[in-house]
Coordinates of C-alpha atoms in Angstrom, one line a residue:
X12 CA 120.0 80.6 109.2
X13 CA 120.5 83.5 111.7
X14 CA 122.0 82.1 114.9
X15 CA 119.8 82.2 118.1
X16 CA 121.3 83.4 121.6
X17 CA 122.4 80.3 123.2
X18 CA 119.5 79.3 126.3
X19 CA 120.2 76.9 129.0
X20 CA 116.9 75.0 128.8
X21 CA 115.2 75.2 131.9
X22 CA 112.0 74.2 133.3
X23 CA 109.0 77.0 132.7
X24 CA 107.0 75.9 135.4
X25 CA 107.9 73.8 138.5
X26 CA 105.0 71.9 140.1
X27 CA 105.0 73.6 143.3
X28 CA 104.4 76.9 141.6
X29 CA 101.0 75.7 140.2
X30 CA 98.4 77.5 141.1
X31 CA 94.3 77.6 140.0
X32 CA 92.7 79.9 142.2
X33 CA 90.9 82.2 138.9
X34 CA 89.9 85.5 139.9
X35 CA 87.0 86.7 140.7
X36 CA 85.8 88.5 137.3
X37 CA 86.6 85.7 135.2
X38 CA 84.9 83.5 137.6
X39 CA 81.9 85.0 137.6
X40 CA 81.7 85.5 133.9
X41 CA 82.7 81.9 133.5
X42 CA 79.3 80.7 135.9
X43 CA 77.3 83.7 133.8
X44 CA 77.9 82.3 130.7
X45 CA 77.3 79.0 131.4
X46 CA 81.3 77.8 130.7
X47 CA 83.0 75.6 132.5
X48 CA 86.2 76.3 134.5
X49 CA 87.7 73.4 133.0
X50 CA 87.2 74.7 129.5
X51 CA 89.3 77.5 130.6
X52 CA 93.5 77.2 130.5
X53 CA 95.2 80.1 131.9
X54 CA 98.6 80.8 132.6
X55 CA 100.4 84.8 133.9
X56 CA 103.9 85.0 134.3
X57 CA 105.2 88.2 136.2
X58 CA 109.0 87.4 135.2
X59 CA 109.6 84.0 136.4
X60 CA 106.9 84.3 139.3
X61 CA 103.9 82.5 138.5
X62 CA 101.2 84.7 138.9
X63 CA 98.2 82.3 138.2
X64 CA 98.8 78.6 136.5
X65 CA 95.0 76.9 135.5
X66 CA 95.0 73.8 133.3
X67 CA 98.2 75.4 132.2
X68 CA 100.0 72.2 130.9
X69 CA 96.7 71.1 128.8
X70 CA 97.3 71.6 124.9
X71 CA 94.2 73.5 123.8
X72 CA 93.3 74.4 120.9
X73 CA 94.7 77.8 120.0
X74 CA 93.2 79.4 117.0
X75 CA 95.7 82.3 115.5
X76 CA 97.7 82.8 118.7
X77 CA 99.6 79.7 117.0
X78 CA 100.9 82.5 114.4
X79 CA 102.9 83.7 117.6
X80 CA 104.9 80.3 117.1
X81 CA 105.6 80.7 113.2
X82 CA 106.5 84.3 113.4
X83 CA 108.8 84.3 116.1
X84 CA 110.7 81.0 115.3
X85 CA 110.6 82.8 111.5
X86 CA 112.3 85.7 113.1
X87 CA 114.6 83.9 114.8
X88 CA 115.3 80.8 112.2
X89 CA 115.3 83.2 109.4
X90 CA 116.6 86.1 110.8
X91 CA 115.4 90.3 109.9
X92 CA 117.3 90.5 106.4
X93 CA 115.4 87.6 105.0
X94 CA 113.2 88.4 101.8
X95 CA 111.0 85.9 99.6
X96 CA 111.7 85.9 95.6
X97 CA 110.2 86.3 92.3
X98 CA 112.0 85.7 89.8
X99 CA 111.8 85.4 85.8
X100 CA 114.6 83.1 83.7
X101 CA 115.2 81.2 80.1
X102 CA 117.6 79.5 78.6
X103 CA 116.6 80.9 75.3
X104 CA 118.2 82.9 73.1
X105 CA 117.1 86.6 72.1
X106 CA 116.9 87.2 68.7
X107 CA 115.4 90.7 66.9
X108 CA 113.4 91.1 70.4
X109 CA 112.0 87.4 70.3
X110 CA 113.1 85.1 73.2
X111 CA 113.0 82.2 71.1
X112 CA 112.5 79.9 74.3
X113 CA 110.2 79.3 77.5
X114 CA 110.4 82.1 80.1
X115 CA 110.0 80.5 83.7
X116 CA 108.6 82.2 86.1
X117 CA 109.5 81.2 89.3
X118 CA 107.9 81.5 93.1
X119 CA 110.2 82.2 95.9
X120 CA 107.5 82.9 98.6
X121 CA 107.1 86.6 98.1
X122 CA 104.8 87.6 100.5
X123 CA 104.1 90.5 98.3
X124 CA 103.5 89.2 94.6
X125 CA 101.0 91.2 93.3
X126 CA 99.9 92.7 89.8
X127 CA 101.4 95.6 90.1
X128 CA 104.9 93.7 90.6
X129 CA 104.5 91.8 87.9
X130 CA 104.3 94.2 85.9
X131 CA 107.1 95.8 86.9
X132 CA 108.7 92.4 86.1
X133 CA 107.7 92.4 82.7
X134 CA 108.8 95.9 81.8
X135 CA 112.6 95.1 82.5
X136 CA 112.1 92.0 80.6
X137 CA 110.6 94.7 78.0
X138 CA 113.3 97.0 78.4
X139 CA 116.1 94.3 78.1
X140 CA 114.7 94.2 74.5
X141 CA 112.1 91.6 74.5
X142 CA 109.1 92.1 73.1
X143 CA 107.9 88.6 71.7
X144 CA 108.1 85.6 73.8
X145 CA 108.0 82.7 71.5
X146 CA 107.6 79.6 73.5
X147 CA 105.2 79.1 77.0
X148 CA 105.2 80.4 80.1
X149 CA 106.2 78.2 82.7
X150 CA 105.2 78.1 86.3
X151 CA 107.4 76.9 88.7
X152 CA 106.0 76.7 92.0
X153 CA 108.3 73.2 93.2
X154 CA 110.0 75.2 96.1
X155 CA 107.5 73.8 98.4
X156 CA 107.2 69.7 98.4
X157 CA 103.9 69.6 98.0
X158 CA 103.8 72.7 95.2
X159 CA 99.9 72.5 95.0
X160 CA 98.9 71.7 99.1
X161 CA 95.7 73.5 97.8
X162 CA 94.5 70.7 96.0
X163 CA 92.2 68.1 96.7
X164 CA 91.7 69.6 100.3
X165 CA 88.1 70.0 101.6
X166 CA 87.2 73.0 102.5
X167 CA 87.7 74.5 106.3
X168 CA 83.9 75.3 106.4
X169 CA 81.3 76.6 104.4
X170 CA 83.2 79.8 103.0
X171 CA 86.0 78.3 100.8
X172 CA 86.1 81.0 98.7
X173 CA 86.9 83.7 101.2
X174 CA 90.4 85.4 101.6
X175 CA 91.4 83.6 105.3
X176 CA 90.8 80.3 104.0
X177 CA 93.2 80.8 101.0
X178 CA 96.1 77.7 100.9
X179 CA 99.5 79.4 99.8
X180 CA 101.9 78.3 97.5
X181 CA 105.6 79.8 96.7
X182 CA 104.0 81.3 93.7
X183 CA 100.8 83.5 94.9
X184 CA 100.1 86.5 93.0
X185 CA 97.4 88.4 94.5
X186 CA 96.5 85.5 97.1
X187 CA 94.7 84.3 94.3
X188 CA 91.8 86.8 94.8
X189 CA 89.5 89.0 92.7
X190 CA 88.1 91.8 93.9
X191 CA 84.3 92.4 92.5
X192 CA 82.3 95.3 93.1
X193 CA 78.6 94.8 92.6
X194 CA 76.2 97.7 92.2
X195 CA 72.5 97.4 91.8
X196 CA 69.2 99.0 90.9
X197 CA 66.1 98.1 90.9
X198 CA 65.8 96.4 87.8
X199 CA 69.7 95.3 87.1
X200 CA 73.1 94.5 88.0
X201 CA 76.6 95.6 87.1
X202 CA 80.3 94.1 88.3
X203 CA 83.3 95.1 88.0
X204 CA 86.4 93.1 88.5
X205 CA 89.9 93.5 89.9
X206 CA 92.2 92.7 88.4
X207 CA 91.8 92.5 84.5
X208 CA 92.6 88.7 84.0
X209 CA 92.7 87.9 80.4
X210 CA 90.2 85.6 78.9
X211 CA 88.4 85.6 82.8
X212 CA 84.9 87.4 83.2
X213 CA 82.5 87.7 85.4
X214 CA 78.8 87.5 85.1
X215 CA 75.4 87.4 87.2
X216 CA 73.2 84.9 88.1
X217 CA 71.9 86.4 90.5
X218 CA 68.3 87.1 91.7
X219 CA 67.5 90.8 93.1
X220 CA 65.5 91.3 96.0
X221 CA 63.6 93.6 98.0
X222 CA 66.0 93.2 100.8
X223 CA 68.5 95.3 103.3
X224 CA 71.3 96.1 101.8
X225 CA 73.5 96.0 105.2
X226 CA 72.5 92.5 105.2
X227 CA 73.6 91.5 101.6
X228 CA 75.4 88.3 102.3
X229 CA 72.2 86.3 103.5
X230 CA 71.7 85.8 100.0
X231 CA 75.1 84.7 99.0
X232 CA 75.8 81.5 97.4
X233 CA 79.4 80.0 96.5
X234 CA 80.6 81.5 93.4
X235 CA 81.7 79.3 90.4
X236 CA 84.3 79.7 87.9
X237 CA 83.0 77.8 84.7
X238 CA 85.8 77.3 82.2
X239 CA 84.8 76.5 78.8
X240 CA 85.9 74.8 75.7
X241 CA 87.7 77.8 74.3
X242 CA 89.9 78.3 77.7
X243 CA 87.8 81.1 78.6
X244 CA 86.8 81.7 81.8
X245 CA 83.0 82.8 83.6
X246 CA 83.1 83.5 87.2
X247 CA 79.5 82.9 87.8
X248 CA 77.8 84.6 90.8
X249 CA 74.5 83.2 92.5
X250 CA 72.2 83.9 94.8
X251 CA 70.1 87.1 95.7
X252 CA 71.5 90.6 96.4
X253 CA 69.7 93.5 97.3
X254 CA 67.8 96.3 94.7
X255 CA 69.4 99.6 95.2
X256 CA 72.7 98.4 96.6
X257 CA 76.5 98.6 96.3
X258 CA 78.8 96.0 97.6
X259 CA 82.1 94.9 97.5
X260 CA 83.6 91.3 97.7
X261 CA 86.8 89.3 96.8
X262 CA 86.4 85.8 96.0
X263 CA 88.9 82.8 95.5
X264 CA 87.5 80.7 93.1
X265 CA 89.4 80.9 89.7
X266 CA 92.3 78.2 89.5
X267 CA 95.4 79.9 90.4
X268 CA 97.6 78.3 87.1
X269 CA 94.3 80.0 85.4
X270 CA 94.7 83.2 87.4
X271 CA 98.3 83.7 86.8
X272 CA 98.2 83.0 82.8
X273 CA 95.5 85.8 82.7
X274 CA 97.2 88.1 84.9
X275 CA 100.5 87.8 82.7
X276 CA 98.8 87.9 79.5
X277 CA 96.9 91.2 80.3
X278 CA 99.9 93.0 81.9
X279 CA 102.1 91.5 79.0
X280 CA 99.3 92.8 76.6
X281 CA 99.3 96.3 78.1
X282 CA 103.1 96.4 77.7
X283 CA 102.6 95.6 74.0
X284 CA 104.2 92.1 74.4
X285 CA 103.1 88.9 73.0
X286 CA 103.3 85.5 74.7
X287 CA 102.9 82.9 71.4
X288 CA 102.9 79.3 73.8
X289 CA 100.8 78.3 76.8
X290 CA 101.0 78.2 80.1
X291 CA 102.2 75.3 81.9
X292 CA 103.7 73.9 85.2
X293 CA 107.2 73.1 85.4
X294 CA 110.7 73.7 86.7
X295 CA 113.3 75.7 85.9
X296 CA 116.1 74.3 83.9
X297 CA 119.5 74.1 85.2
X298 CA 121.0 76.6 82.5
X299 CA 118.3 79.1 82.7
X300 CA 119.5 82.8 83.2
X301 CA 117.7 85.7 85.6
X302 CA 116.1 88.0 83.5
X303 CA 114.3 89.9 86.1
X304 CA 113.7 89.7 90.0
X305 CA 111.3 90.8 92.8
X306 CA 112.4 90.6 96.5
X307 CA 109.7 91.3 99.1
X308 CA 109.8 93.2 102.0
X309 CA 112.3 92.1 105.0
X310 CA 111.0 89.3 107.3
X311 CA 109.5 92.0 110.3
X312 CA 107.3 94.1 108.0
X313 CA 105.7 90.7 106.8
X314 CA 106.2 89.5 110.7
X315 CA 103.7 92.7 111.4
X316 CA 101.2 92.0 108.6
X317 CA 100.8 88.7 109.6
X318 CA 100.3 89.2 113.1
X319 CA 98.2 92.6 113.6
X320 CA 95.3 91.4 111.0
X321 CA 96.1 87.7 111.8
X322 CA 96.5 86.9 108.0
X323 CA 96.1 83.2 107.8
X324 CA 98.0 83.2 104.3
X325 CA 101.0 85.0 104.9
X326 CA 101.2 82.9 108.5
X327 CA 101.1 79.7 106.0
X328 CA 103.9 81.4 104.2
X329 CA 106.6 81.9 107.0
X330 CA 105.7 78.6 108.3
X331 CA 106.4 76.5 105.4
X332 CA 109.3 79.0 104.5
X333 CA 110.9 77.8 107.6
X334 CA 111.1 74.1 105.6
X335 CA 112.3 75.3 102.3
X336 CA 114.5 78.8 102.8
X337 CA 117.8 79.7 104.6
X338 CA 118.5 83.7 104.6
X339 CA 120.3 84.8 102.2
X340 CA 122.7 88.8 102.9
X341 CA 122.8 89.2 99.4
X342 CA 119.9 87.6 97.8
X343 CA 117.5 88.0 100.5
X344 CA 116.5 84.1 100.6
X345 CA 118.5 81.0 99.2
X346 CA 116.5 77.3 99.2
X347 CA 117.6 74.8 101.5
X348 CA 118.6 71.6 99.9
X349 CA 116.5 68.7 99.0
X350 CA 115.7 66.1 101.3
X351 CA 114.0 63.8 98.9
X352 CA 110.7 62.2 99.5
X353 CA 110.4 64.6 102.6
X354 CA 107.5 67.4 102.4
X355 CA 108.0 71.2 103.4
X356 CA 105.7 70.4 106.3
X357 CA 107.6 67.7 108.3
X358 CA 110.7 69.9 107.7
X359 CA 109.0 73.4 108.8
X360 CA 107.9 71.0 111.8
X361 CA 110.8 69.9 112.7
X362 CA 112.4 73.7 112.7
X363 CA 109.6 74.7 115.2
X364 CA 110.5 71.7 117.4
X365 CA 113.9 71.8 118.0
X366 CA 113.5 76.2 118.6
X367 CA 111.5 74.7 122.0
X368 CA 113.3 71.7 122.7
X369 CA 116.9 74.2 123.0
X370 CA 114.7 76.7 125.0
X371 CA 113.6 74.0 127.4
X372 CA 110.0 74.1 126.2
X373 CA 108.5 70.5 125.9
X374 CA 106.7 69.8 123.0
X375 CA 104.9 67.0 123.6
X376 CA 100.9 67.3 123.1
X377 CA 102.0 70.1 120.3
X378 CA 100.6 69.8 117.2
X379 CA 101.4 72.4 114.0
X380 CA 99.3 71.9 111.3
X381 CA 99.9 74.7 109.0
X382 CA 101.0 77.3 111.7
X383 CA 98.0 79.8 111.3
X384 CA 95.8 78.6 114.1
X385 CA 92.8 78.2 111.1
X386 CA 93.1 74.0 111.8
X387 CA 90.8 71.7 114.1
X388 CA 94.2 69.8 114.8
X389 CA 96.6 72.3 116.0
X390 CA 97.4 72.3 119.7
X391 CA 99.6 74.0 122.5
X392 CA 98.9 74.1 125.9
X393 CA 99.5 77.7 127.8
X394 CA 102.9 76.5 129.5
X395 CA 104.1 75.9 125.6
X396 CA 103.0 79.7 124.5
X397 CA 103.9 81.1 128.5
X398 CA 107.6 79.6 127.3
X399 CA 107.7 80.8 123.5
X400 CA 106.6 84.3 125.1
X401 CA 109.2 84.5 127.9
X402 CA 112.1 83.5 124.7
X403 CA 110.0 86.2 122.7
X404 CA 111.4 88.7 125.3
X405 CA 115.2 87.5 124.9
X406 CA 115.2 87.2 121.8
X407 CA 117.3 89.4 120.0
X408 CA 114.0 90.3 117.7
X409 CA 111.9 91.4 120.7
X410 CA 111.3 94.6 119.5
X411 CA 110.3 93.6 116.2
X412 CA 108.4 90.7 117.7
X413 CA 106.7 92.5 120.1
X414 CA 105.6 95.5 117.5
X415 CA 104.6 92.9 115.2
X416 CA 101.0 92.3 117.9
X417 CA 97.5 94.2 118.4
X418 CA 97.8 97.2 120.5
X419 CA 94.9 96.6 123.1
X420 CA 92.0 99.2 122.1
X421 CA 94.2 100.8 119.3
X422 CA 95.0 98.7 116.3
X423 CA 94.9 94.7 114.7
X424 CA 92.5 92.5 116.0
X425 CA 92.3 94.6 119.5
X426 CA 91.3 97.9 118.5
X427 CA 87.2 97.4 119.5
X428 CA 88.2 95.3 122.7
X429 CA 88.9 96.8 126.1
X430 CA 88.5 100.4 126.0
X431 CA 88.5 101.7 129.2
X432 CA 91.0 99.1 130.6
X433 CA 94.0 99.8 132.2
X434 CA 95.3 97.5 129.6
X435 CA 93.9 99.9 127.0
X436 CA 97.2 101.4 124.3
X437 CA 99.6 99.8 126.5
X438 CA 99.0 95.3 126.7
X439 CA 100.2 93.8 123.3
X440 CA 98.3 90.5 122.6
X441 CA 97.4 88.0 120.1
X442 CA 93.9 87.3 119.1
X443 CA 92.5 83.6 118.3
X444 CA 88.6 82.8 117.6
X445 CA 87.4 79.7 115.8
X446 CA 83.7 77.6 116.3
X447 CA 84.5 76.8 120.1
X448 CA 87.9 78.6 120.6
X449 CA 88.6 81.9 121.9
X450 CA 92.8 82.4 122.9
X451 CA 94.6 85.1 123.5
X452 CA 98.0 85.5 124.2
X453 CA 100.9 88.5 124.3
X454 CA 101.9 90.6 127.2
X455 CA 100.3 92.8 129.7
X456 CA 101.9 95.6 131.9
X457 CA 100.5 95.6 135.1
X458 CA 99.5 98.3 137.4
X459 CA 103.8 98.7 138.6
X460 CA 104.3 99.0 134.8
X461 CA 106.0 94.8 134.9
X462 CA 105.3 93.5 132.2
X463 CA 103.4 89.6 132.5
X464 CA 103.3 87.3 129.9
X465 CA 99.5 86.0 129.9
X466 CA 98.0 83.2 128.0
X467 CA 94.0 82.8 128.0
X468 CA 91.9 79.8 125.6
X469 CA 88.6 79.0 125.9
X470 CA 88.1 75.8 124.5
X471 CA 83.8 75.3 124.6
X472 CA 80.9 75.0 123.0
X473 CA 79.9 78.1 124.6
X474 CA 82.6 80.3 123.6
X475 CA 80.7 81.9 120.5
X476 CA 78.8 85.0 120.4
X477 CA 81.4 87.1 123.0
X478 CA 80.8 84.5 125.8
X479 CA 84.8 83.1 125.5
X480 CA 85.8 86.5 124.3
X481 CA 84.2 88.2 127.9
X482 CA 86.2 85.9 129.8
X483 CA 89.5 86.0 128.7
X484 CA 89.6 90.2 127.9
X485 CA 88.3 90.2 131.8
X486 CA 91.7 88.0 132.6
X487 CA 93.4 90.6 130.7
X488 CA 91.8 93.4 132.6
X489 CA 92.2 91.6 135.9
X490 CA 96.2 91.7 135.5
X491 CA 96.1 95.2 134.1
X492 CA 94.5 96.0 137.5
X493 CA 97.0 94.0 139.6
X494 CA 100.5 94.6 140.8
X495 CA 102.5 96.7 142.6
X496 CA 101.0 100.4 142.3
X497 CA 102.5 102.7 140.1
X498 CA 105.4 104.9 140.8
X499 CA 104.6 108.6 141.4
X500 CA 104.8 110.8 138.4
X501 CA 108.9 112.3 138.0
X502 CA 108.8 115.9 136.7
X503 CA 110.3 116.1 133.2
X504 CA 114.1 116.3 133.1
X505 CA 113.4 118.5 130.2
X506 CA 110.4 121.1 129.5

């Protein structure tokens, strides 16, 4: 793992620094929206002055400002060189352009399997001289301990299907979703989908209407993928949809074994192979050979994509990558070895806790479910995410770290929020928003141009519908605002 810069753990916060005075703009938004103060947890750091400290050392729930935990321990755990793997092997022989044998693929948490890389996969395998696989293909997806944590899980709420509620494994091509454009008239329907999965379809069930077609998904209902006695595969919509109207959605519904044996099988197809076996689940044996290999992008430009969009998926990834991989110079990731009978999770877990505990950040009350914020369970209290943001500016990562966030009013998650602020192109801060939960957290220059670290959740039945989200981007604005005044303009050095 890439060594961290030694820290003499020290406490964040003594408790004569506490403070709860609120200002006055988040007060008064507070009483106008009927939340109470105590729903609010606030913590600003000017350096190591506390600036303003309320409820600070409550663990609230944090929605995806938790994915400022995974990514920077990833960075700092894993280190910038680290890569995720794909990678196809056999043990059989080649023979005429027949691997006479089962070819394995295997997942190595590559943030970036997609269609098009398997592909590319397949044509070295095609221009090694294989044409003709003659045994199965074999999915091998044991790197994480669970290798199916999707399974049997109930869904988060009443959209399973959609992209952020997709549960990663170390083999995810595509993140498992299917793109399908649906155009209407006023007497029928026709879909298109992306991408070509062989033996998968999809078909219509559903009812048109004489409806808006800006409000389209009133009439959605949970697709269905039906598979039938054949192996084939009908990904059934239902519902209404609009007359007259063109729409766009991707859906997680088919079964990702299912998914990947029809992705392989067309882009195999296309290539003018032939896979004779089936598709099954399994490992790779111990005297298989590489016959072709993927490496994803380096650890910051997944760090980024995570972050800026708040990808629930790829935040999943890195944190259950920090149980299973080590970086690797060469290889770009290596696995870590077995611990039998323990899971990925308690692992990854136990990675994030001892990163506090040697940067004198307490952990108790801290609770890491999955490490993307999207859980009912996951906790941190400000004080936890004022520390891991105060270590986010020694680290040796800061700059990727700190590039990784939302520009205020520019880009990611902030680019409709605060225009007109001071904060406005210059604040950097992590977004969170659940039922009840509104965080953010990241840092704020002030009006002397110091940067503070500030921490904001709103944890209330009331923060929906831009109440929660009023309150803490009027914190935000608030230390913007404050501060020493800036220096005077200094004429250019050179014009």
């Amino acid at each position: 793992m890439a060594q961290a810069p030694q820290v003499t753990p020290q406490p964040l916060v003594s408790a004569a620094q506490r403070t709860g005075n609120l200002p006055q703009p988040v007060t008064a938004l507070l009483a106008a929206n009927g939340i109470a103060p105590a729903s609010l947890s606030v913590l600003v750091l000017r350096g190591d002055q506390v600036v303003l400290a309320h409820g600070a050392e409550r663990p609230m729930q944090p929605a995806s400002t938790m994915k400022l935990v995974t990514t920077l321990v990833s960075l700092e755990q894993l280190g910038p060189v680290f890569r995720g793997r794909t990678e196809l092997l056999s043990n059989g022989e080649v023979k005429n352009g027949v691997l006479k044998g089962d070819l394995v693929l295997r997942g190595g948490a590559d943030a970036d399997l997609s269609g098009e890389v398997l592909e590319n996969m397949l044509r070295a395998l095609e221009l090694s001289g294989i044409k003709r696989i003659e045994g199965n293909l074999v999915l091998d997806r044991s790197l994480f301990n669970p290798a199916r944590q999707d399974l049997g899980v109930p869904p988060f709420d009443e959209s399973p299907e959609a992209y952020y509620n997709v549960i990663p494994d170390a083999l995810l091509a595509n993140k498992n979703m299917l793109q399908i454009d649906m155009r209407s008239t006023s007497k029928s329907m026709q879909l298109d989908m992306q991408p070509e999965l062989e033996g998968v379809r999809v078909v219509s069930e559903m009812t048109l209407i004489d409806a808006d077609c800006a409000r389209w998904e009133d009439g959605w209902k949970l697709p269905e993928a039906v598979k039938g006695a054949d192996g084939r595969i009908k990904v059934v919509l239902r519902g209404t949809f609009p007359k007259n109207c063109a729409k766009t959605n991707s859906i997680n519904v088919v079964d990702r074994d299912d998914y990947l044996d029809g992705l392989f099988r067309m882009k195999w197809k296309q290539l003018g192979g032939k896979l004779d076996g089936k598709t099954l689940a399994g490992i790779v044996p111990p005297d298989a050979r590489l016959l072709a290999l993927h490496t994803a992008r380096a650890l910051p430009e997944v760090v980024r994509d995570t972050n800026k969009p708040s990808d629930n998926a790829l935040a999943r990834t890195l944190f259950l990558s920090l149980g299973a991989l080590e970086a690797d110079p060469v290889l770009g990731s290596r696995p870590l070895p077995l611990v039998p009978g323990q899971s990925t999770y308690t692992r990854a877990d136990q990675v994030v806790r001892n990163w506090m505990r040697a940067r004198g950040i307490d952990d108790s009350g801290f609770v890491i479910e999955n490490g993307s914020g999207l859980s009912r369970i996951e906790r941190i209290s400000p004080l936890q995410m004022g520390g891991l943001l105060q270590a986010g500016l020694r680290s040796n990562w800061a700059p990727e770290f700190q590039a990784s966030m939302p520009i205020v009013a520019i880009d990611g998650t902030m680019r409709r929020r605060l225009h007109g602020s001071p904060a406005a192109g210059r604040a950097r801060l992590k977004t969170g928003t659940l039922r009840n939960v509104v965080a953010v957290a990241g840092y704020v220059p002030d009006a002397g141009g110091v940067q503070n670290v500030v921490v904001a959740m709103v944890n209330d039945e009331r923060a929906g519908e831009g109440r929660g989200r009023a309150v803490v981007d009027a914190l935000v604005d608030w230390v913007a605002r404050s501060g020493a005044q800036p220096a005077p303009a200094v004429a250019p050095v050179l014009r």
